[in-house]
PDB file of C-alpha atoms in Angstrom:
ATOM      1  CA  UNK A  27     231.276 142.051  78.759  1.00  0.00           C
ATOM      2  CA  UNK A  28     228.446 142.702  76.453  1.00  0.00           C
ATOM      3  CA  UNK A  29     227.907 145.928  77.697  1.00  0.00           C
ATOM      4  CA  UNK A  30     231.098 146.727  77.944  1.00  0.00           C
ATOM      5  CA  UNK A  31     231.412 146.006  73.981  1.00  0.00           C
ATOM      6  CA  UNK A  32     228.930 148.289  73.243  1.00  0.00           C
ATOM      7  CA  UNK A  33     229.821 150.984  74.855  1.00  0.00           C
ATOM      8  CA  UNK A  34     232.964 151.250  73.334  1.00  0.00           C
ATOM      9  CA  UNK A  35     231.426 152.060  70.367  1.00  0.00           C
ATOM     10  CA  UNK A  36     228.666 154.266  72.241  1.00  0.00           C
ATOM     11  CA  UNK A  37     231.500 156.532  74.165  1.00  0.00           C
ATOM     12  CA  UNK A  38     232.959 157.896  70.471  1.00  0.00           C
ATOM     13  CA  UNK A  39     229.890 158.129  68.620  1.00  0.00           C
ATOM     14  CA  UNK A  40     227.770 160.212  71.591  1.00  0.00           C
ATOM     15  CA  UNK A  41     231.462 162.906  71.615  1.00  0.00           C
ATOM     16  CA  UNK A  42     231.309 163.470  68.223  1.00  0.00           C
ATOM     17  CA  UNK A  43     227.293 163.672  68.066  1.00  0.00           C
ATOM     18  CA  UNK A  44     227.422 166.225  71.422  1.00  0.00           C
ATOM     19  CA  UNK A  45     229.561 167.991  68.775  1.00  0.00           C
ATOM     20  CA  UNK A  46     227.854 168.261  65.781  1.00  0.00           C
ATOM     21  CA  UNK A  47     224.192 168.488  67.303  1.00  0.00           C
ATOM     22  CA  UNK A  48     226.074 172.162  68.821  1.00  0.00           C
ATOM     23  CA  UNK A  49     227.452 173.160  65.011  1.00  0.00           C
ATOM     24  CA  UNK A  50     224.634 171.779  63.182  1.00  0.00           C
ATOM     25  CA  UNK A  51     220.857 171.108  62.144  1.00  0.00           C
ATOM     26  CA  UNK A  52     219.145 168.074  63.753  1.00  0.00           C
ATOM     27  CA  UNK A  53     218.556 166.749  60.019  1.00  0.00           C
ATOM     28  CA  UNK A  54     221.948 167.378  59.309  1.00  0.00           C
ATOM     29  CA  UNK A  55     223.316 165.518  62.055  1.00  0.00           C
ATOM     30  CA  UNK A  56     221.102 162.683  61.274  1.00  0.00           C
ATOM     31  CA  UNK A  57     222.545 162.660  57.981  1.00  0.00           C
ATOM     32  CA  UNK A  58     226.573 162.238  59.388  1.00  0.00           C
ATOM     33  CA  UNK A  59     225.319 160.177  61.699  1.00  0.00           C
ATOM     34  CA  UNK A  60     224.154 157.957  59.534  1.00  0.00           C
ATOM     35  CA  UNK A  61     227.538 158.172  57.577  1.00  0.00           C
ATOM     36  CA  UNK A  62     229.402 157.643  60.323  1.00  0.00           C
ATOM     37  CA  UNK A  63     227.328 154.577  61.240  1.00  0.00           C
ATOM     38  CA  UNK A  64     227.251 152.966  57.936  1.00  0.00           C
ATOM     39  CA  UNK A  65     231.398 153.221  57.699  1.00  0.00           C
ATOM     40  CA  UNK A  66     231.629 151.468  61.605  1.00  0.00           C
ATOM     41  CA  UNK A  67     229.163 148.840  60.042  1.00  0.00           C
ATOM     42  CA  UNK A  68     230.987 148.323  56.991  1.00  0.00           C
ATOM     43  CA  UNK A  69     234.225 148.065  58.861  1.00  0.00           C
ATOM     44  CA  UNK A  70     232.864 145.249  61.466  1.00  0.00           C
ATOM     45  CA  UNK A  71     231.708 143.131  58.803  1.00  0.00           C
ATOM     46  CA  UNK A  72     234.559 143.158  57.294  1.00  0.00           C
ATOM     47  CA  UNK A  73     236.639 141.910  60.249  1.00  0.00           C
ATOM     48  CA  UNK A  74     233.822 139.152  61.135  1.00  0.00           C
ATOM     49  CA  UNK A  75     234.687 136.005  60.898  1.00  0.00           C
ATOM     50  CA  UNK A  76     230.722 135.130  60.047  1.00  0.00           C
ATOM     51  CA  UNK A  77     229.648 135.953  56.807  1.00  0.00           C
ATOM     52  CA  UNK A  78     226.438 137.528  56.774  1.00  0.00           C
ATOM     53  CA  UNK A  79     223.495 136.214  54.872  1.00  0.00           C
ATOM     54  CA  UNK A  80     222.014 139.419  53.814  1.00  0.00           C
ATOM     55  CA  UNK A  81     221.823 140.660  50.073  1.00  0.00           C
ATOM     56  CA  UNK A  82     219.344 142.336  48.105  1.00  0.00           C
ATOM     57  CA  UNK A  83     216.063 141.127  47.470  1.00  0.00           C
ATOM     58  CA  UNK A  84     215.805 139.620  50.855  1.00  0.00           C
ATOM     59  CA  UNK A  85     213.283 141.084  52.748  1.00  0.00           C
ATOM     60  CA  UNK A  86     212.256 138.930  56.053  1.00  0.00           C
ATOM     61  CA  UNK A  87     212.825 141.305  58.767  1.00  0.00           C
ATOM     62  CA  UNK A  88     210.886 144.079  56.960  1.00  0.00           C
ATOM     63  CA  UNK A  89     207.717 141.514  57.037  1.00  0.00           C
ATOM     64  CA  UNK A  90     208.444 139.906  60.630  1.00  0.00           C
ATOM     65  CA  UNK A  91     208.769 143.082  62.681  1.00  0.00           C
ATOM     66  CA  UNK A  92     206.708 146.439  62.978  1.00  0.00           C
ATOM     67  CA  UNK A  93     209.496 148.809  61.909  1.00  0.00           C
ATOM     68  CA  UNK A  94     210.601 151.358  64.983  1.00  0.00           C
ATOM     69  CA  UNK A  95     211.944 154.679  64.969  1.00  0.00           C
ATOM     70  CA  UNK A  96     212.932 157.889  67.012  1.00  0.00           C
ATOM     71  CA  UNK A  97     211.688 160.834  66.048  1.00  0.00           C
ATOM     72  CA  UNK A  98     214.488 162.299  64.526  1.00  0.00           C
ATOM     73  CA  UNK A  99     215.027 159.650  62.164  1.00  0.00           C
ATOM     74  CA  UNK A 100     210.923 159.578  61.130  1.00  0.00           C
ATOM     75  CA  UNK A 101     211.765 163.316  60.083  1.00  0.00           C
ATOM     76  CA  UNK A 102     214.389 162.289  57.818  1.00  0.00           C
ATOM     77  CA  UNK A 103     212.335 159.606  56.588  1.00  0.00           C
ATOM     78  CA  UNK A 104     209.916 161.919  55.739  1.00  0.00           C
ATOM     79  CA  UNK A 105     212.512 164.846  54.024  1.00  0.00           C
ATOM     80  CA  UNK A 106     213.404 161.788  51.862  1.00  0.00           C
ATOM     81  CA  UNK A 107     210.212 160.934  50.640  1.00  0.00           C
ATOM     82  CA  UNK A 108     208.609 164.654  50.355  1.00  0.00           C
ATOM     83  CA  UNK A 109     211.886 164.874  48.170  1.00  0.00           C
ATOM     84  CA  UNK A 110     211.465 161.967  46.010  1.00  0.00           C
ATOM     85  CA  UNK A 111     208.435 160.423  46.066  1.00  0.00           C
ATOM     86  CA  UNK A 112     206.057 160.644  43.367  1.00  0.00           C
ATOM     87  CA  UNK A 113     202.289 161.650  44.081  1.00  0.00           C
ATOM     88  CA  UNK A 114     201.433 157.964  43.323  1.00  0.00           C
ATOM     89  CA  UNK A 115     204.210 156.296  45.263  1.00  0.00           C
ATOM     90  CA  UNK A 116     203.596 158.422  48.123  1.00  0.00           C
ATOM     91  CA  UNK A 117     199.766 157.781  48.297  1.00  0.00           C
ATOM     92  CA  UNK A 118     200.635 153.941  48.213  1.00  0.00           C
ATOM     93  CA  UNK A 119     203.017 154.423  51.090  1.00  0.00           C
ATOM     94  CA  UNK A 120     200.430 156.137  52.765  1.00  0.00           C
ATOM     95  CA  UNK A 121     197.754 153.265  51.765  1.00  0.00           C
ATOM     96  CA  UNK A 122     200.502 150.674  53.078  1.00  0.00           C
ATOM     97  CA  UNK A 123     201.178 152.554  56.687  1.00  0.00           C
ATOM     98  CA  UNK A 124     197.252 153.301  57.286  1.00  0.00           C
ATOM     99  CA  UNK A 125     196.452 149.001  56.849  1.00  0.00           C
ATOM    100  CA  UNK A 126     199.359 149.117  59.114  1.00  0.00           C
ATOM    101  CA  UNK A 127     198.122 151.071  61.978  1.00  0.00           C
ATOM    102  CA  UNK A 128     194.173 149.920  61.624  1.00  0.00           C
ATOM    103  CA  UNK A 129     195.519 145.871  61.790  1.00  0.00           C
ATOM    104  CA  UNK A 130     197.216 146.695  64.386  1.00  0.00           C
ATOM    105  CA  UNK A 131     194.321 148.962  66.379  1.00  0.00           C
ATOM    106  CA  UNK A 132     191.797 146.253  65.687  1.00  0.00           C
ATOM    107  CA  UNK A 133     194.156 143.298  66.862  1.00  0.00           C
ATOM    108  CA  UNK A 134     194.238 141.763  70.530  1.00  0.00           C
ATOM    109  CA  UNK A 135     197.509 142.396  72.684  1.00  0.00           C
ATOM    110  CA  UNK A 136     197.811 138.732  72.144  1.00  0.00           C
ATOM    111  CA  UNK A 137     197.156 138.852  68.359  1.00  0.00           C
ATOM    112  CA  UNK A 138     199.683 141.590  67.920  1.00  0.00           C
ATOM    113  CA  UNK A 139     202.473 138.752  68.873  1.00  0.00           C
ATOM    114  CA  UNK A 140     201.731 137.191  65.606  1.00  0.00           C
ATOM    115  CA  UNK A 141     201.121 140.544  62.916  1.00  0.00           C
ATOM    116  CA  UNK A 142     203.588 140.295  60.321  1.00  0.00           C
ATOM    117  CA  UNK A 143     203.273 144.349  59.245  1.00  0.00           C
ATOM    118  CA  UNK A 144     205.047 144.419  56.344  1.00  0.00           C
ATOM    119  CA  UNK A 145     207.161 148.170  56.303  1.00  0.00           C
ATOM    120  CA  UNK A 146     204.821 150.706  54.495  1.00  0.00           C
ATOM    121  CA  UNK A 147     208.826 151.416  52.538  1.00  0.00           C
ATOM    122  CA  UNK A 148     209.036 147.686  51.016  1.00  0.00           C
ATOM    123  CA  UNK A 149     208.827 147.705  47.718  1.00  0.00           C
ATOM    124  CA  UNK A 150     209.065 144.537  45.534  1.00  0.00           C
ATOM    125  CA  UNK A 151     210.879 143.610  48.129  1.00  0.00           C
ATOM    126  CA  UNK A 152     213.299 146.653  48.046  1.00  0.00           C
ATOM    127  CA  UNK A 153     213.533 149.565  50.641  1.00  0.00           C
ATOM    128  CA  UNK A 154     211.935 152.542  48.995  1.00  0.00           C
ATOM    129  CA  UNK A 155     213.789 154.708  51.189  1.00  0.00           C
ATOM    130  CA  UNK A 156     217.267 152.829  51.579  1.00  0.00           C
ATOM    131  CA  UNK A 157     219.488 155.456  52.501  1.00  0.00           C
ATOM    132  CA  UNK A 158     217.181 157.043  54.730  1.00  0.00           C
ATOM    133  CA  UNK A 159     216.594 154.355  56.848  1.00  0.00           C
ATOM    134  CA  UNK A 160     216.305 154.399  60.356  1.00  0.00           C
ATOM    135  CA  UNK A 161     219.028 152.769  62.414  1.00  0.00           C
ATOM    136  CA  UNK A 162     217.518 149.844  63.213  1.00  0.00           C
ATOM    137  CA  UNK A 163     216.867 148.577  59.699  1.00  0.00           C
ATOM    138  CA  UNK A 164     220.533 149.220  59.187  1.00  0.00           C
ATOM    139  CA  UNK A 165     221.949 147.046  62.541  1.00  0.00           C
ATOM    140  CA  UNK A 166     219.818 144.141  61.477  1.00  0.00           C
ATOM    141  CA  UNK A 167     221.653 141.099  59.893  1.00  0.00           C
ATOM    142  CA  UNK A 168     221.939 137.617  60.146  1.00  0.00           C
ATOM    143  CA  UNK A 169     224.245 135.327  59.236  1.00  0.00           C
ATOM    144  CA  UNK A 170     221.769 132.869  57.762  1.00  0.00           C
ATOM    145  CA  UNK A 171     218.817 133.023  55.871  1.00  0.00           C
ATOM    146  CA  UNK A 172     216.963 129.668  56.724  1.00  0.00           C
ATOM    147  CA  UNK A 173     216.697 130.873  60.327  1.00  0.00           C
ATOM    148  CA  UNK A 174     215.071 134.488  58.854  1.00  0.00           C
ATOM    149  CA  UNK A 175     212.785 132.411  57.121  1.00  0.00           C
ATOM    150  CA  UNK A 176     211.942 129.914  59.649  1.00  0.00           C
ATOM    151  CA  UNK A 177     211.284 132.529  62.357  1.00  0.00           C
ATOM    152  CA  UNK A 178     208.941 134.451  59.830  1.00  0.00           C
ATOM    153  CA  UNK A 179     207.054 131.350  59.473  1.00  0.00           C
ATOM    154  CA  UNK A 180     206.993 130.777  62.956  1.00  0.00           C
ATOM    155  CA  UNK A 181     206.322 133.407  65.078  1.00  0.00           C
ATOM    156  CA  UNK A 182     206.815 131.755  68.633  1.00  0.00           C
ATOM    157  CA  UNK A 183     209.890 130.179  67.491  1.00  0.00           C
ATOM    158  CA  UNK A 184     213.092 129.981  69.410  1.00  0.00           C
ATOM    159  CA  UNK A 185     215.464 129.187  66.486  1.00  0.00           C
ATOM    160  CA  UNK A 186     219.227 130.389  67.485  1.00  0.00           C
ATOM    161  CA  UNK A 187     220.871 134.121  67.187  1.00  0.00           C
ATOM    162  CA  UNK A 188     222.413 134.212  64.094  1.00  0.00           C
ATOM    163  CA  UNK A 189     224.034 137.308  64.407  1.00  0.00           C
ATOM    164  CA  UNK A 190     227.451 138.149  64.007  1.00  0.00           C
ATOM    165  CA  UNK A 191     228.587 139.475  67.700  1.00  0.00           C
ATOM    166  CA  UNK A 192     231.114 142.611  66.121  1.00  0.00           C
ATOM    167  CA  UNK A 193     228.736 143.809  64.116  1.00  0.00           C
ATOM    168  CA  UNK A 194     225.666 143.798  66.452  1.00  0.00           C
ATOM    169  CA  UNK A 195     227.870 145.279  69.240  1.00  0.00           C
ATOM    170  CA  UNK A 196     229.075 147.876  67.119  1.00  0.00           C
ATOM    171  CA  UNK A 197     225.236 148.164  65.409  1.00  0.00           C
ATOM    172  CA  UNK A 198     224.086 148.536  68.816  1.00  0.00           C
ATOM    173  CA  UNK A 199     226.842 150.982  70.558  1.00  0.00           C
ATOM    174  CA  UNK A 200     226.763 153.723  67.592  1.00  0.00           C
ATOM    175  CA  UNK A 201     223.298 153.722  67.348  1.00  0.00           C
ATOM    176  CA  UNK A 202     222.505 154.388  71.398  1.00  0.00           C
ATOM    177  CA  UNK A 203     225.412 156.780  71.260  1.00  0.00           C
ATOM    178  CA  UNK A 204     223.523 159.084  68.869  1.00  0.00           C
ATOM    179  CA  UNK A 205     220.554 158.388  70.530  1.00  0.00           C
ATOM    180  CA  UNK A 206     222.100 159.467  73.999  1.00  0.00           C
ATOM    181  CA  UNK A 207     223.088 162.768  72.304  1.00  0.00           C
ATOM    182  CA  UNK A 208     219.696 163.728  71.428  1.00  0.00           C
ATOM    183  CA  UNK A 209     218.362 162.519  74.616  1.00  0.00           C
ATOM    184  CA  UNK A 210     220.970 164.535  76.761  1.00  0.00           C
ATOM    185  CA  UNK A 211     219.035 167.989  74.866  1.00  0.00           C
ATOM    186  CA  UNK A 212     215.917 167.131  76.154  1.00  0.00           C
ATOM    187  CA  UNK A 213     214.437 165.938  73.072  1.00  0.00           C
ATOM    188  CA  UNK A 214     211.894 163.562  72.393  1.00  0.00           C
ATOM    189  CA  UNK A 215     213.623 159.636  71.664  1.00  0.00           C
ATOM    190  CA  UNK A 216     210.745 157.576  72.199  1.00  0.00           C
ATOM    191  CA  UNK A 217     210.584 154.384  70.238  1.00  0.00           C
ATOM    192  CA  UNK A 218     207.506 155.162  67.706  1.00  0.00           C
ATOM    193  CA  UNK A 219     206.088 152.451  65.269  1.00  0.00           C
ATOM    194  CA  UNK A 220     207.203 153.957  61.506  1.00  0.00           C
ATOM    195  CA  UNK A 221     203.830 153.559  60.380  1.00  0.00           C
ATOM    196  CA  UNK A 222     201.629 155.340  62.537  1.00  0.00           C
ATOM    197  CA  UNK A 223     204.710 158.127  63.830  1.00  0.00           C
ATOM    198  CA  UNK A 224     205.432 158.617  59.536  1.00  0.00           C
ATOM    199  CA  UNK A 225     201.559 159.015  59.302  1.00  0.00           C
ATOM    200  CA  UNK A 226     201.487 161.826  61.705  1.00  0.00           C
ATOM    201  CA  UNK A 227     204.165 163.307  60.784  1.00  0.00           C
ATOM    202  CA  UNK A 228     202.896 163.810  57.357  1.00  0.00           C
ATOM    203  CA  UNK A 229     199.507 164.861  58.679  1.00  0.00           C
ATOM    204  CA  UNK A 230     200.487 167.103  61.205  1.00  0.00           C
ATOM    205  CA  UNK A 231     203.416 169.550  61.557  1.00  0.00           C
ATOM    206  CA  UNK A 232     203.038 170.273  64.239  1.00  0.00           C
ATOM    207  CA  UNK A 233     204.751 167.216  65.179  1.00  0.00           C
ATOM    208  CA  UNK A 234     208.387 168.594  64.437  1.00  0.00           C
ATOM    209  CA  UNK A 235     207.918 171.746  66.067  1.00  0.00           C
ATOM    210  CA  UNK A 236     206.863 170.091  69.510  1.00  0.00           C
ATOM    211  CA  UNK A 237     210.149 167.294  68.830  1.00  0.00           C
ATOM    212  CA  UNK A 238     212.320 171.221  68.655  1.00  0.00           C
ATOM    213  CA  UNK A 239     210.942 172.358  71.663  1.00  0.00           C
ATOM    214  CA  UNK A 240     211.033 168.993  73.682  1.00  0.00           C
ATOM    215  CA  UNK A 241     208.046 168.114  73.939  1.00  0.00           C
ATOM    216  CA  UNK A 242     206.379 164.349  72.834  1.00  0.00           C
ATOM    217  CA  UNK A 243     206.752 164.727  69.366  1.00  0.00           C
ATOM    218  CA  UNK A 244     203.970 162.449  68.380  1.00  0.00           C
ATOM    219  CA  UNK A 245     200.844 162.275  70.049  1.00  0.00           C
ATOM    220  CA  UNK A 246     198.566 159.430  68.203  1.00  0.00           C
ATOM    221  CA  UNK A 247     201.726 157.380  67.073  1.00  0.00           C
ATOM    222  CA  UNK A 248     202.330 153.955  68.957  1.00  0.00           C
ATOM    223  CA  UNK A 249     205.481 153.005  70.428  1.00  0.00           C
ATOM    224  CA  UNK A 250     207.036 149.743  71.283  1.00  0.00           C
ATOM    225  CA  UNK A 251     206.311 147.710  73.773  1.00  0.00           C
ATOM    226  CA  UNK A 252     209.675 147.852  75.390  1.00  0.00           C
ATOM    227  CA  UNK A 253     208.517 151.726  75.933  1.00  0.00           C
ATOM    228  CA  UNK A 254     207.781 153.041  79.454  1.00  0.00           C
ATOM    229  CA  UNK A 255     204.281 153.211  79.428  1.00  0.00           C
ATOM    230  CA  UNK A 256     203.799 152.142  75.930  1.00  0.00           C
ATOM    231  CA  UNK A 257     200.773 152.811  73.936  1.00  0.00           C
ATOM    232  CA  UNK A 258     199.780 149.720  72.289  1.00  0.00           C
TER     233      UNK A 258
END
């Protein structure tokens, strides 16, 4: 039934991504993507029956969780800050992702359990790049804030789901129907971890031009552990 759920959103979203990936640049199909995906969102929380918890200012899951992303959305991430960043705030990005990536190099596997990377894009507790985002950052939610803060403070805690089951099913559908699209090119959607993937983008550019020709787009960035043959 689950499954089911999310594919109803999936089915829609991968048609009119098949469409626009043909008419359009990858960036720019990000972009509707992304439009399309915030306007599903929007509409499922508004016919939940659970409130959600989330507001500004609250910033758990971008401390309890090593930010992911596919390719194609670290390239927009990094369009958005090459745009708007200033020299300083990039540098301190930069500085953030690096203590990022050398934590977690120089932690055990069974250390890593317990990092709390805080995203390299949190600002006083703000996203620096909000509407740039990758996807996940945008399905997350919960429907109360005690539990985000207990399971922050306890990493091996089994506190309840608190999500709210329209809005992660259609969180979940869109996003994998995208993700489907790009896939069914031949392109690159590994699961990367934003730090080190954002870090090699910016250092090498190569990076884009081997994601265009299908090819691994990054070759020292980490991916999650849910990866195939994951690099830790």
């Amino acid at each position: 039934m689950s499954e089911e759920r999310m594919l109803e959103h999936a089915r829609p979203e991968l048609a009119k991504a098949s469409e626009d990936l043909q008419k359009f640049t990858m960036r720019e199909s990000v972009v509707r993507f992304y439009a399309r995906h915030e306007a599903r969102l929007h509409h499922a929380v508004q016919a939940s029956p659970q409130a959600l918890a989330c507001e500004a200012g609250c910033s758990f899951c971008c401390r309890q969780f090593e930010v992911v992303a596919h390719p194609f959305e670290v390239f927009e991430v990094q369009a958005y800050v090459t745009r708007h960043f200033t020299a300083a705030q990039l540098r301190g990005t930069i500085e953030r992702a690096t203590r990022n990536v050398n934590e977690r190099k120089a932690a055990t596997e069974a250390a890593r359990l317990t990092l709390r990377p805080t995203c390299p894009f949190l600002v006083d507790h703000s996203c620096s790049v909000y509407s740039a985002r990758p996807s996940v950052c945008r399905n997350y939610h919960s429907t109360d804030k005690d539990n985000c803060q207990k399971s922050f403070e306890d990493p091996f805690s089994t506190w309840p789901n608190t999500y709210a089951d329209e809005v992660f099913h259609t969180a979940m559908g869109s996003s994998a129907g995208f993700k489907k699209a790009v896939e069914e090119l031949g392109l690159d959607t590994r699961t990367y971890h934003l730090s080190s993937a954002f870090l090699e983008a910016m250092q090498s550019p190569d990076s884009a031009k081997r994601f265009k020709s299908g090819k691994r787009a990054f070759l020292k960035a980490t991916t999650a552990n849910f990866e195939a043959g994951a690099a830790s």
